[in-house]
XYZ file of C-alpha atoms in Angstrom:
156
model
C 113.703 73.652 83.972
C 111.025 71.846 86.002
C 108.467 69.474 84.482
C 105.790 72.140 84.990
C 107.904 74.699 83.123
C 108.604 72.219 80.301
C 104.838 71.673 80.020
C 103.668 75.317 80.300
C 106.395 77.197 78.439
C 105.567 75.846 74.941
C 101.807 76.239 75.547
C 102.259 79.915 76.359
C 104.448 80.676 73.341
C 101.687 82.700 71.606
C 101.368 84.894 74.718
C 105.077 85.654 74.655
C 104.777 86.906 71.056
C 102.536 89.744 72.257
C 104.527 92.762 73.485
C 104.692 93.116 77.273
C 103.103 96.556 77.101
C 99.903 95.027 75.695
C 99.847 92.343 78.411
C 100.316 94.968 81.089
C 97.618 97.232 79.651
C 95.150 94.333 79.432
C 95.813 93.346 83.044
C 95.524 96.998 84.114
C 92.107 97.215 82.436
C 90.866 94.165 84.313
C 92.290 95.381 87.636
C 90.702 98.817 87.171
C 87.327 97.073 87.012
C 87.904 94.570 89.822
C 89.377 97.212 92.145
C 87.093 100.071 91.124
C 85.831 100.778 94.648
C 89.291 100.468 96.219
C 90.683 102.902 93.646
C 87.856 105.373 94.283
C 88.531 105.196 98.029
C 92.256 105.849 97.515
C 93.362 102.469 98.855
C 96.000 102.163 96.119
C 97.346 105.711 96.363
C 100.647 104.314 97.698
C 101.313 103.222 94.079
C 100.907 106.730 92.600
C 103.901 107.403 90.350
C 105.469 104.029 91.224
C 105.762 100.823 89.224
C 105.460 97.186 90.228
C 106.601 94.252 88.124
C 104.835 90.917 88.291
C 107.001 88.169 86.831
C 105.475 84.769 86.110
C 108.743 83.019 85.566
C 107.609 79.531 84.537
C 105.743 80.906 81.505
C 108.078 83.811 80.740
C 105.594 86.684 81.215
C 106.235 90.010 82.909
C 103.729 92.705 83.742
C 104.547 96.282 84.771
C 101.821 98.187 86.552
C 101.535 101.519 88.297
C 99.009 104.133 89.294
C 98.454 107.401 87.449
C 95.651 109.820 88.227
C 93.823 107.235 90.327
C 93.874 104.493 87.674
C 96.044 101.430 87.256
C 98.158 101.724 84.138
C 100.194 99.108 82.254
C 103.744 99.788 81.069
C 106.380 98.106 78.942
C 109.863 97.009 79.899
C 111.240 100.463 79.032
C 109.809 101.673 82.367
C 111.855 100.187 85.220
C 109.965 98.767 88.177
C 110.450 100.093 91.696
C 109.679 96.634 93.094
C 108.899 93.219 91.693
C 107.134 90.070 92.754
C 108.128 86.866 90.991
C 106.954 83.289 91.106
C 105.252 80.557 89.161
C 101.839 80.655 87.519
C 100.371 78.287 90.116
C 101.463 80.550 92.973
C 99.843 83.602 91.379
C 96.655 81.601 90.736
C 96.585 80.548 94.409
C 97.035 84.170 95.431
C 94.378 85.501 93.019
C 91.891 82.785 94.028
C 92.617 83.602 97.690
C 93.624 79.994 98.358
C 96.960 81.040 99.872
C 97.986 84.284 101.465
C 101.050 86.147 100.278
C 102.932 85.645 103.565
C 102.726 81.858 103.243
C 103.937 81.932 99.646
C 106.821 84.286 100.513
C 107.904 82.315 103.572
C 107.863 79.104 101.552
C 109.943 80.939 98.908
C 107.323 80.226 96.282
C 107.069 83.992 95.667
C 110.038 86.368 95.726
C 110.139 90.106 96.209
C 112.906 92.458 95.128
C 113.489 96.185 94.828
C 111.670 98.601 97.123
C 110.457 96.144 99.753
C 108.416 98.813 101.536
C 106.373 99.319 98.357
C 106.065 95.546 97.969
C 104.837 95.211 101.549
C 102.221 97.934 101.029
C 100.966 95.999 98.009
C 101.027 92.682 99.876
C 99.050 94.176 102.765
C 96.521 95.690 100.366
C 96.049 92.344 98.598
C 95.667 90.523 101.930
C 92.870 92.912 102.960
C 91.204 93.240 99.536
C 87.848 91.525 99.094
C 86.718 91.354 95.473
C 83.160 92.621 94.934
C 80.498 89.889 94.825
C 79.914 90.470 91.099
C 83.391 89.027 90.449
C 82.570 85.694 92.150
C 82.410 83.797 88.810
C 85.943 84.979 87.972
C 87.190 83.885 91.413
C 85.601 80.441 90.931
C 87.367 80.149 87.556
C 90.684 81.064 89.187
C 90.032 78.438 91.871
C 89.454 75.777 89.205
C 92.656 76.792 87.418
C 94.578 76.647 90.715
C 93.252 73.093 91.236
C 94.584 71.837 87.896
C 97.210 69.134 88.192
C 100.143 69.910 85.957
C 103.033 67.561 85.205
C 105.727 67.818 87.847
C 103.530 69.635 90.365
C 102.973 67.929 93.677
C 99.400 67.428 94.821
């Protein structure tokens, strides 16, 4: 276990007590708001009836998301994922804050993809092209600040 994992894992213990289904549903609710226009325009239709897992391995959290009837939905572990993307919290923060693109993180092996790689590539391409609406700028700035945090064991 890395120094970052030793630091983060105990701090996130309360999060791990909450069932994965609740985490996934909460994330789905946020994404439905952030991606409202993209959903309305059918940009995520490639996910209809499919499931993606997002695994933040250094804090032990897993999200399962899919698309049903034009809305992002959260699932529990009882629903297997068609594809998964895994990596550390910092990598996902960099991606969400648009500090790093997915290709860079994959090529540096800081993010890993498994399962249906075609589905994963569709998602990666969508995320690369997605521009969050201006009203979400405060959230993006918060993500940027979190991505800038120096954690024990993480190189500058």
